């Protein structure tokens, strides 16, 4: 029994939706960042899967996924640094308490 | 390198991935959520192995499971004053769920429309060596740029996280 | 010929080098942009001679770089050096070099002068890239960079209120025009599948509707950048920036970019429906008259020059409307020199007297003889007196109008010529004549030398009129004596009237103000443009938010809060001077805006998650709308998408 590209894409789509739900609904900044990681993982999975089944020779999807990982690592590092800075300033990481743009 | 993707390992890893993802979102405890995230990362690394992307699987384990999860855990510990602070409400929101569901439906529709154009699974897959060669030849410029991005992010993170003392 | 690319690259490099520096280091290398600009000037001279040696219509140098493939057609940007760009390069580099050198002394006591020079350098690079661009895409890119630099320089003293709001106003107003530009570009791509000048202007068979849409879009963009009625309101306020920056950006180059754009795209305008060119001319006539009239009543010397610039740009649009890009470009060239000269002179005067109000000046001819000489030379050129350059270019435009049979425009242009001479006489009499009211000292040589250079060019550049036209590929002789006489007569009449009214004091202006209060009020209120914008746009916003308010009862209590007061501040800026004159109605409106701001604040509640959901929801709606297009047609899909977005906004406001 073998698997084609479609189950991988479906899996990635569901993982992405789960991550999106978390990113949109969570009130803790750390939780939002974790949900964002779920979303990038879903994207990477999709890239690698399509690369494996459609253009296995060029591996373009694998390279893109590698660069997505780089950007995601930078993003989580910066994001968590921001959370720390925010916590030092406001003593909270709850996003619904952080509303300084409020008019 | 497996030449075809076998069904059984895929099913196991898929269940691990999705289950872990759901648990990340549904955990009341932030620390538990971080560990479930770690589990998802490992499962995705397994999926990468299944897709003959050995190098990426390795990077996934090192970067995500190794670095990112630890970073998240550290942040959680640094921003919690008491043990009870880790427990929090679930923050479920109907509009967020609606939007996520709509995105899922759109993605499903897109997949359905792609499916007929997909070729049959090819047998041959290049290995890590070919990946490395291409990375340092045709992908050298993006590779170097990404290292600059990481450096900038590193400096920025140190600045933000440590700059508050002055 | 690849070195042509160095011309914009050198000032850009100066900016890039200065960008990461500390403030102190940046101040220390403030000469760097000047050096880069002078090097660019040398290269521009070489480029000019290269074009001169070859002659003809065809570009001397072309280079293009393909960015991507869009729908099978290559999306390319490229450079193009031809006769028009060679002349524009010279104009821009000469004025920019003069302004850079002048600023070295003018800005010497500013704390952040390094940043000023760096931005000026970036601006120069963008303008040079604009005139070298071989396609509309690159032109648009550099156009936007210029807009950014203009914003940064107007708001140079951003710790003060007036420059800050002036910079925002300038950015937003030109942006309104830029939207038109972008639509025009999209329409251009949709029909021609290219932005390249060679393809779009000469190789492509335009249909009349397509050409009309493209021409209108480009015209709208040009109106914003070149401060044409009704988008002229930002330019007088832009005078809050440093004076040398005004000389370069808001007199000589950036505001002329709109004229350059229309002149470049004139073949498309010829393909479009005939009323488009008539519209260009009507806008030009309106702007020229309005600017000249308003320049008469200003007391701020820079505001006089600003309205004068608006008026002269209108003059160029008149020439474009008559279908003569050569007359427009020649006036652009002469205007760039004498108007930057006037601005630099005004800067020297402001520097010496520490005021911009002409009522506090006077008798400067004794203490500042050199500045007086060059300023009067510029004023005479602007007034169109032989042999100064303004005479020649103005005569060209009048001649074009005469041969084209545009009688109304001709009469209006003559009237504007007379008015121009009139208000410049007023400035000269007020500033240099009479008794000395404040102690002043002559400007520093570093400021005088660039002014003297510009003055010399102003005197001689007019004589190149036939050569200029010949260079651009049109045989043209010396001016017709009859038209020259009529033009000179208009200018002399204006000067005579000016001397009569202001020099000899034969007419008491205070009596006029009392006799004609309504007219005077209209003048003081800048013909109510700002007022109407305040009512229409700010008021429409109030209506929209009032409508949204009906969906939301819970928040009526919190009336005055941060954004509400910010909104009322914005609205009070929008009609700053007019509030007193329009009394209760306006005050009521301001109150309405304040209250409405209270409703709208829910949309901007500052909650990150709300923003995220809104963004994703909007993305989904747009995706859905685009999927619907094949089934229900573009219009219905767009309308449906808009309704869905509106509903979503309402839901968010209600806090769902």
PDB file of N, CA and C in Angstrom, chain C residues 240-322:
ATOM      1  N   UNK C 240       6.580  74.226   4.560  1.00  0.00           N
ATOM      2  CA  UNK C 240       7.049  74.118   5.934  1.00  0.00           C
ATOM      3  C   UNK C 240       8.411  73.443   6.019  1.00  0.00           C
ATOM      4  N   UNK C 241       8.847  72.819   4.938  1.00  0.00           N
ATOM      5  CA  UNK C 241      10.151  72.166   4.939  1.00  0.00           C
ATOM      6  C   UNK C 241      11.276  73.171   4.774  1.00  0.00           C
ATOM      7  N   UNK C 242      12.524  72.671   4.841  1.00  0.00           N
ATOM      8  CA  UNK C 242      13.661  73.574   4.634  1.00  0.00           C
ATOM      9  C   UNK C 242      13.611  74.199   3.232  1.00  0.00           C
ATOM     10  N   UNK C 243      13.995  75.470   3.146  1.00  0.00           N
ATOM     11  CA  UNK C 243      13.832  76.190   1.886  1.00  0.00           C
ATOM     12  C   UNK C 243      14.633  75.591   0.725  1.00  0.00           C
ATOM     13  N   UNK C 244      15.893  75.186   0.908  1.00  0.00           N
ATOM     14  CA  UNK C 244      16.595  74.606  -0.236  1.00  0.00           C
ATOM     15  C   UNK C 244      15.919  73.337  -0.741  1.00  0.00           C
ATOM     16  N   UNK C 245      15.360  72.552   0.175  1.00  0.00           N
ATOM     17  CA  UNK C 245      14.638  71.358  -0.255  1.00  0.00           C
ATOM     18  C   UNK C 245      13.426  71.759  -1.090  1.00  0.00           C
ATOM     19  N   UNK C 246      12.749  72.841  -0.679  1.00  0.00           N
ATOM     20  CA  UNK C 246      11.635  73.334  -1.481  1.00  0.00           C
ATOM     21  C   UNK C 246      12.123  73.732  -2.857  1.00  0.00           C
ATOM     22  N   UNK C 247      13.319  74.347  -2.902  1.00  0.00           N
ATOM     23  CA  UNK C 247      13.838  74.791  -4.188  1.00  0.00           C
ATOM     24  C   UNK C 247      14.031  73.612  -5.122  1.00  0.00           C
ATOM     25  N   UNK C 248      14.576  72.527  -4.593  1.00  0.00           N
ATOM     26  CA  UNK C 248      14.850  71.379  -5.458  1.00  0.00           C
ATOM     27  C   UNK C 248      13.586  70.583  -5.751  1.00  0.00           C
ATOM     28  N   UNK C 249      12.851  70.251  -4.687  1.00  0.00           N
ATOM     29  CA  UNK C 249      11.769  69.286  -4.833  1.00  0.00           C
ATOM     30  C   UNK C 249      10.480  69.959  -5.252  1.00  0.00           C
ATOM     31  N   UNK C 250      10.127  71.036  -4.543  1.00  0.00           N
ATOM     32  CA  UNK C 250       8.804  71.604  -4.737  1.00  0.00           C
ATOM     33  C   UNK C 250       8.815  72.792  -5.676  1.00  0.00           C
ATOM     34  N   UNK C 251       9.904  72.964  -6.414  1.00  0.00           N
ATOM     35  CA  UNK C 251       9.921  74.025  -7.412  1.00  0.00           C
ATOM     36  C   UNK C 251      10.500  73.514  -8.718  1.00  0.00           C
ATOM     37  N   UNK C 252      11.658  72.857  -8.646  1.00  0.00           N
ATOM     38  CA  UNK C 252      12.372  72.567  -9.873  1.00  0.00           C
ATOM     39  C   UNK C 252      12.092  71.181 -10.422  1.00  0.00           C
ATOM     40  N   UNK C 253      12.118  70.163  -9.579  1.00  0.00           N
ATOM     41  CA  UNK C 253      12.160  68.818 -10.157  1.00  0.00           C
ATOM     42  C   UNK C 253      10.925  67.971  -9.886  1.00  0.00           C
ATOM     43  N   UNK C 254      10.664  67.622  -8.610  1.00  0.00           N
ATOM     44  CA  UNK C 254       9.621  66.633  -8.383  1.00  0.00           C
ATOM     45  C   UNK C 254       8.271  67.093  -8.891  1.00  0.00           C
ATOM     46  N   UNK C 255       7.912  68.338  -8.631  1.00  0.00           N
ATOM     47  CA  UNK C 255       6.599  68.791  -9.061  1.00  0.00           C
ATOM     48  C   UNK C 255       6.532  68.848 -10.587  1.00  0.00           C
ATOM     49  N   UNK C 256       7.718  68.956 -11.221  1.00  0.00           N
ATOM     50  CA  UNK C 256       7.718  68.954 -12.679  1.00  0.00           C
ATOM     51  C   UNK C 256       7.630  67.541 -13.242  1.00  0.00           C
ATOM     52  N   UNK C 257       7.786  66.531 -12.366  1.00  0.00           N
ATOM     53  CA  UNK C 257       7.741  65.154 -12.844  1.00  0.00           C
ATOM     54  C   UNK C 257       6.394  64.829 -13.484  1.00  0.00           C
ATOM     55  N   UNK C 258       5.322  65.432 -12.972  1.00  0.00           N
ATOM     56  CA  UNK C 258       4.012  65.203 -13.568  1.00  0.00           C
ATOM     57  C   UNK C 258       3.978  65.700 -15.005  1.00  0.00           C
ATOM     58  N   UNK C 259       4.554  66.880 -15.204  1.00  0.00           N
ATOM     59  CA  UNK C 259       4.621  67.428 -16.561  1.00  0.00           C
ATOM     60  C   UNK C 259       5.453  66.509 -17.455  1.00  0.00           C
ATOM     61  N   UNK C 260       6.563  66.034 -16.893  1.00  0.00           N
ATOM     62  CA  UNK C 260       7.425  65.126 -17.647  1.00  0.00           C
ATOM     63  C   UNK C 260       6.663  63.862 -18.016  1.00  0.00           C
ATOM     64  N   UNK C 261       5.896  63.330 -17.061  1.00  0.00           N
ATOM     65  CA  UNK C 261       5.139  62.108 -17.319  1.00  0.00           C
ATOM     66  C   UNK C 261       4.166  62.304 -18.477  1.00  0.00           C
ATOM     67  N   UNK C 262       3.389  63.407 -18.402  1.00  0.00           N
ATOM     68  CA  UNK C 262       2.409  63.627 -19.461  1.00  0.00           C
ATOM     69  C   UNK C 262       3.124  63.886 -20.789  1.00  0.00           C
ATOM     70  N   UNK C 263       4.260  64.620 -20.723  1.00  0.00           N
ATOM     71  CA  UNK C 263       4.985  64.893 -21.964  1.00  0.00           C
ATOM     72  C   UNK C 263       5.474  63.593 -22.590  1.00  0.00           C
ATOM     73  N   UNK C 264       5.978  62.683 -21.757  1.00  0.00           N
ATOM     74  CA  UNK C 264       6.425  61.385 -22.262  1.00  0.00           C
ATOM     75  C   UNK C 264       5.269  60.607 -22.874  1.00  0.00           C
ATOM     76  N   UNK C 265       4.132  60.629 -22.167  1.00  0.00           N
ATOM     77  CA  UNK C 265       3.010  59.795 -22.571  1.00  0.00           C
ATOM     78  C   UNK C 265       2.126  60.486 -23.590  1.00  0.00           C
ATOM     79  N   UNK C 266       2.553  61.633 -24.097  1.00  0.00           N
ATOM     80  CA  UNK C 266       1.688  62.396 -24.985  1.00  0.00           C
ATOM     81  C   UNK C 266       1.186  61.596 -26.198  1.00  0.00           C
ATOM     82  N   UNK C 267       1.987  60.685 -26.775  1.00  0.00           N
ATOM     83  CA  UNK C 267       1.428  59.873 -27.865  1.00  0.00           C
ATOM     84  C   UNK C 267       0.155  59.125 -27.461  1.00  0.00           C
ATOM     85  N   UNK C 268       0.106  58.642 -26.198  1.00  0.00           N
ATOM     86  CA  UNK C 268      -1.119  57.963 -25.754  1.00  0.00           C
ATOM     87  C   UNK C 268      -2.251  58.968 -25.670  1.00  0.00           C
ATOM     88  N   UNK C 269      -1.941  60.173 -25.211  1.00  0.00           N
ATOM     89  CA  UNK C 269      -2.989  61.196 -25.101  1.00  0.00           C
ATOM     90  C   UNK C 269      -3.535  61.530 -26.485  1.00  0.00           C
ATOM     91  N   UNK C 270      -2.657  61.483 -27.491  1.00  0.00           N
ATOM     92  CA  UNK C 270      -3.139  61.760 -28.844  1.00  0.00           C
ATOM     93  C   UNK C 270      -4.058  60.652 -29.343  1.00  0.00           C
ATOM     94  N   UNK C 271      -3.813  59.413 -28.888  1.00  0.00           N
ATOM     95  CA  UNK C 271      -4.661  58.303 -29.314  1.00  0.00           C
ATOM     96  C   UNK C 271      -5.992  58.320 -28.580  1.00  0.00           C
ATOM     97  N   UNK C 272      -6.033  58.965 -27.427  1.00  0.00           N
ATOM     98  CA  UNK C 272      -7.237  58.932 -26.605  1.00  0.00           C
ATOM     99  C   UNK C 272      -8.309  59.847 -27.207  1.00  0.00           C
ATOM    100  N   UNK C 273      -9.482  59.801 -26.581  1.00  0.00           N
ATOM    101  CA  UNK C 273     -10.571  60.667 -27.035  1.00  0.00           C
ATOM    102  C   UNK C 273     -10.111  62.125 -26.983  1.00  0.00           C
ATOM    103  N   UNK C 274     -10.566  62.960 -27.934  1.00  0.00           N
ATOM    104  CA  UNK C 274     -10.049  64.330 -28.012  1.00  0.00           C
ATOM    105  C   UNK C 274     -10.296  65.143 -26.741  1.00  0.00           C
ATOM    106  N   UNK C 275     -11.328  64.814 -25.981  1.00  0.00           N
ATOM    107  CA  UNK C 275     -11.607  65.644 -24.818  1.00  0.00           C
ATOM    108  C   UNK C 275     -10.566  65.477 -23.724  1.00  0.00           C
ATOM    109  N   UNK C 276      -9.733  64.442 -23.817  1.00  0.00           N
ATOM    110  CA  UNK C 276      -8.724  64.261 -22.762  1.00  0.00           C
ATOM    111  C   UNK C 276      -7.706  65.393 -22.823  1.00  0.00           C
ATOM    112  N   UNK C 277      -7.236  65.711 -24.040  1.00  0.00           N
ATOM    113  CA  UNK C 277      -6.284  66.814 -24.163  1.00  0.00           C
ATOM    114  C   UNK C 277      -6.940  68.135 -23.785  1.00  0.00           C
ATOM    115  N   UNK C 278      -8.224  68.268 -24.130  1.00  0.00           N
ATOM    116  CA  UNK C 278      -8.935  69.495 -23.728  1.00  0.00           C
ATOM    117  C   UNK C 278      -9.008  69.586 -22.213  1.00  0.00           C
ATOM    118  N   UNK C 279      -9.195  68.411 -21.588  1.00  0.00           N
ATOM    119  CA  UNK C 279      -9.233  68.387 -20.130  1.00  0.00           C
ATOM    120  C   UNK C 279      -7.885  68.818 -19.559  1.00  0.00           C
ATOM    121  N   UNK C 280      -6.807  68.322 -20.171  1.00  0.00           N
ATOM    122  CA  UNK C 280      -5.474  68.726 -19.717  1.00  0.00           C
ATOM    123  C   UNK C 280      -5.357  70.245 -19.773  1.00  0.00           C
ATOM    124  N   UNK C 281      -5.808  70.801 -20.887  1.00  0.00           N
ATOM    125  CA  UNK C 281      -5.681  72.248 -21.040  1.00  0.00           C
ATOM    126  C   UNK C 281      -6.573  72.985 -20.038  1.00  0.00           C
ATOM    127  N   UNK C 282      -7.798  72.478 -19.841  1.00  0.00           N
ATOM    128  CA  UNK C 282      -8.698  73.148 -18.894  1.00  0.00           C
ATOM    129  C   UNK C 282      -8.101  73.137 -17.495  1.00  0.00           C
ATOM    130  N   UNK C 283      -7.530  71.994 -17.114  1.00  0.00           N
ATOM    131  CA  UNK C 283      -6.895  71.918 -15.796  1.00  0.00           C
ATOM    132  C   UNK C 283      -5.749  72.914 -15.720  1.00  0.00           C
ATOM    133  N   UNK C 284      -4.965  72.966 -16.792  1.00  0.00           N
ATOM    134  CA  UNK C 284      -3.838  73.891 -16.808  1.00  0.00           C
ATOM    135  C   UNK C 284      -4.288  75.331 -16.672  1.00  0.00           C
ATOM    136  N   UNK C 285      -5.326  75.711 -17.433  1.00  0.00           N
ATOM    137  CA  UNK C 285      -5.807  77.099 -17.384  1.00  0.00           C
ATOM    138  C   UNK C 285      -6.303  77.428 -15.978  1.00  0.00           C
ATOM    139  N   UNK C 286      -7.126  76.522 -15.423  1.00  0.00           N
ATOM    140  CA  UNK C 286      -7.663  76.766 -14.090  1.00  0.00           C
ATOM    141  C   UNK C 286      -6.542  76.928 -13.075  1.00  0.00           C
ATOM    142  N   UNK C 287      -5.597  75.992 -13.144  1.00  0.00           N
ATOM    143  CA  UNK C 287      -4.516  76.021 -12.166  1.00  0.00           C
ATOM    144  C   UNK C 287      -3.668  77.276 -12.314  1.00  0.00           C
ATOM    145  N   UNK C 288      -3.346  77.624 -13.569  1.00  0.00           N
ATOM    146  CA  UNK C 288      -2.485  78.786 -13.789  1.00  0.00           C
ATOM    147  C   UNK C 288      -3.161  80.045 -13.243  1.00  0.00           C
ATOM    148  N   UNK C 289      -4.453  80.200 -13.540  1.00  0.00           N
ATOM    149  CA  UNK C 289      -5.159  81.394 -13.068  1.00  0.00           C
ATOM    150  C   UNK C 289      -5.267  81.405 -11.550  1.00  0.00           C
ATOM    151  N   UNK C 290      -5.681  80.274 -11.010  1.00  0.00           N
ATOM    152  CA  UNK C 290      -5.902  80.205  -9.571  1.00  0.00           C
ATOM    153  C   UNK C 290      -4.615  80.437  -8.797  1.00  0.00           C
ATOM    154  N   UNK C 291      -3.539  79.789  -9.263  1.00  0.00           N
ATOM    155  CA  UNK C 291      -2.262  79.970  -8.581  1.00  0.00           C
ATOM    156  C   UNK C 291      -1.810  81.412  -8.629  1.00  0.00           C
ATOM    157  N   UNK C 292      -1.937  82.032  -9.805  1.00  0.00           N
ATOM    158  CA  UNK C 292      -1.478  83.414  -9.946  1.00  0.00           C
ATOM    159  C   UNK C 292      -2.302  84.345  -9.054  1.00  0.00           C
ATOM    160  N   UNK C 293      -3.627  84.125  -9.014  1.00  0.00           N
ATOM    161  CA  UNK C 293      -4.476  84.988  -8.190  1.00  0.00           C
ATOM    162  C   UNK C 293      -4.119  84.853  -6.724  1.00  0.00           C
ATOM    163  N   UNK C 294      -3.906  83.621  -6.284  1.00  0.00           N
ATOM    164  CA  UNK C 294      -3.625  83.417  -4.870  1.00  0.00           C
ATOM    165  C   UNK C 294      -2.247  83.923  -4.500  1.00  0.00           C
ATOM    166  N   UNK C 295      -1.319  83.882  -5.469  1.00  0.00           N
ATOM    167  CA  UNK C 295       0.028  84.371  -5.165  1.00  0.00           C
ATOM    168  C   UNK C 295      -0.009  85.855  -4.838  1.00  0.00           C
ATOM    169  N   UNK C 296      -1.019  86.554  -5.363  1.00  0.00           N
ATOM    170  CA  UNK C 296      -1.065  88.010  -5.169  1.00  0.00           C
ATOM    171  C   UNK C 296      -1.318  88.369  -3.700  1.00  0.00           C
ATOM    172  N   UNK C 297      -2.084  87.530  -2.993  1.00  0.00           N
ATOM    173  CA  UNK C 297      -2.516  87.937  -1.653  1.00  0.00           C
ATOM    174  C   UNK C 297      -1.693  87.330  -0.534  1.00  0.00           C
ATOM    175  N   UNK C 298      -0.679  86.519  -0.852  1.00  0.00           N
ATOM    176  CA  UNK C 298       0.099  85.890   0.218  1.00  0.00           C
ATOM    177  C   UNK C 298       1.071  86.889   0.832  1.00  0.00           C
ATOM    178  N   UNK C 299       1.281  86.738   2.131  1.00  0.00           N
ATOM    179  CA  UNK C 299       2.285  87.575   2.789  1.00  0.00           C
ATOM    180  C   UNK C 299       3.585  86.823   3.019  1.00  0.00           C
ATOM    181  N   UNK C 300       3.482  85.493   3.068  1.00  0.00           N
ATOM    182  CA  UNK C 300       4.652  84.651   3.267  1.00  0.00           C
ATOM    183  C   UNK C 300       5.381  84.527   1.934  1.00  0.00           C
ATOM    184  N   UNK C 301       6.660  84.895   1.923  1.00  0.00           N
ATOM    185  CA  UNK C 301       7.382  84.935   0.651  1.00  0.00           C
ATOM    186  C   UNK C 301       7.446  83.553   0.009  1.00  0.00           C
ATOM    187  N   UNK C 302       7.578  82.497   0.838  1.00  0.00           N
ATOM    188  CA  UNK C 302       7.631  81.153   0.265  1.00  0.00           C
ATOM    189  C   UNK C 302       6.282  80.728  -0.300  1.00  0.00           C
ATOM    190  N   UNK C 303       5.198  81.201   0.353  1.00  0.00           N
ATOM    191  CA  UNK C 303       3.871  80.842  -0.155  1.00  0.00           C
ATOM    192  C   UNK C 303       3.634  81.497  -1.513  1.00  0.00           C
ATOM    193  N   UNK C 304       4.112  82.742  -1.667  1.00  0.00           N
ATOM    194  CA  UNK C 304       3.990  83.393  -2.974  1.00  0.00           C
ATOM    195  C   UNK C 304       4.659  82.527  -4.031  1.00  0.00           C
ATOM    196  N   UNK C 305       5.880  82.103  -3.712  1.00  0.00           N
ATOM    197  CA  UNK C 305       6.610  81.291  -4.684  1.00  0.00           C
ATOM    198  C   UNK C 305       5.922  79.946  -4.911  1.00  0.00           C
ATOM    199  N   UNK C 306       5.324  79.398  -3.853  1.00  0.00           N
ATOM    200  CA  UNK C 306       4.639  78.114  -4.006  1.00  0.00           C
ATOM    201  C   UNK C 306       3.451  78.254  -4.952  1.00  0.00           C
ATOM    202  N   UNK C 307       2.634  79.288  -4.733  1.00  0.00           N
ATOM    203  CA  UNK C 307       1.493  79.475  -5.630  1.00  0.00           C
ATOM    204  C   UNK C 307       1.965  79.804  -7.030  1.00  0.00           C
ATOM    205  N   UNK C 308       3.079  80.530  -7.098  1.00  0.00           N
ATOM    206  CA  UNK C 308       3.636  80.829  -8.407  1.00  0.00           C
ATOM    207  C   UNK C 308       4.047  79.535  -9.112  1.00  0.00           C
ATOM    208  N   UNK C 309       4.621  78.597  -8.361  1.00  0.00           N
ATOM    209  CA  UNK C 309       4.995  77.314  -8.953  1.00  0.00           C
ATOM    210  C   UNK C 309       3.768  76.589  -9.471  1.00  0.00           C
ATOM    211  N   UNK C 310       2.700  76.562  -8.646  1.00  0.00           N
ATOM    212  CA  UNK C 310       1.463  75.918  -9.080  1.00  0.00           C
ATOM    213  C   UNK C 310       1.001  76.540 -10.397  1.00  0.00           C
ATOM    214  N   UNK C 311       1.048  77.871 -10.423  1.00  0.00           N
ATOM    215  CA  UNK C 311       0.575  78.579 -11.604  1.00  0.00           C
ATOM    216  C   UNK C 311       1.427  78.242 -12.827  1.00  0.00           C
ATOM    217  N   UNK C 312       2.758  78.209 -12.648  1.00  0.00           N
ATOM    218  CA  UNK C 312       3.631  77.928 -13.783  1.00  0.00           C
ATOM    219  C   UNK C 312       3.493  76.479 -14.252  1.00  0.00           C
ATOM    220  N   UNK C 313       3.262  75.565 -13.302  1.00  0.00           N
ATOM    221  CA  UNK C 313       3.016  74.182 -13.713  1.00  0.00           C
ATOM    222  C   UNK C 313       1.739  74.108 -14.527  1.00  0.00           C
ATOM    223  N   UNK C 314       0.751  74.917 -14.128  1.00  0.00           N
ATOM    224  CA  UNK C 314      -0.464  75.008 -14.930  1.00  0.00           C
ATOM    225  C   UNK C 314      -0.147  75.479 -16.342  1.00  0.00           C
ATOM    226  N   UNK C 315       0.762  76.413 -16.433  1.00  0.00           N
ATOM    227  CA  UNK C 315       1.216  76.900 -17.743  1.00  0.00           C
ATOM    228  C   UNK C 315       1.742  75.759 -18.598  1.00  0.00           C
ATOM    229  N   UNK C 316       2.546  74.893 -17.952  1.00  0.00           N
ATOM    230  CA  UNK C 316       3.095  73.760 -18.704  1.00  0.00           C
ATOM    231  C   UNK C 316       1.980  72.823 -19.141  1.00  0.00           C
ATOM    232  N   UNK C 317       0.986  72.629 -18.265  1.00  0.00           N
ATOM    233  CA  UNK C 317      -0.132  71.765 -18.636  1.00  0.00           C
ATOM    234  C   UNK C 317      -0.908  72.364 -19.805  1.00  0.00           C
ATOM    235  N   UNK C 318      -0.999  73.695 -19.849  1.00  0.00           N
ATOM    236  CA  UNK C 318      -1.663  74.322 -20.991  1.00  0.00           C
ATOM    237  C   UNK C 318      -0.942  73.927 -22.274  1.00  0.00           C
ATOM    238  N   UNK C 319       0.406  74.023 -22.234  1.00  0.00           N
ATOM    239  CA  UNK C 319       1.175  73.663 -23.419  1.00  0.00           C
ATOM    240  C   UNK C 319       0.953  72.204 -23.783  1.00  0.00           C
ATOM    241  N   UNK C 320       0.915  71.325 -22.767  1.00  0.00           N
ATOM    242  CA  UNK C 320       0.684  69.908 -23.040  1.00  0.00           C
ATOM    243  C   UNK C 320      -0.692  69.704 -23.646  1.00  0.00           C
ATOM    244  N   UNK C 321      -1.676  70.435 -23.098  1.00  0.00           N
ATOM    245  CA  UNK C 321      -3.036  70.316 -23.618  1.00  0.00           C
ATOM    246  C   UNK C 321      -3.110  70.739 -25.076  1.00  0.00           C
ATOM    247  N   UNK C 322      -2.236  71.684 -25.460  1.00  0.00           N
ATOM    248  CA  UNK C 322      -2.198  72.090 -26.855  1.00  0.00           C
ATOM    249  C   UNK C 322      -1.395  71.097 -27.686  1.00  0.00           C
TER     250      UNK C 322
END
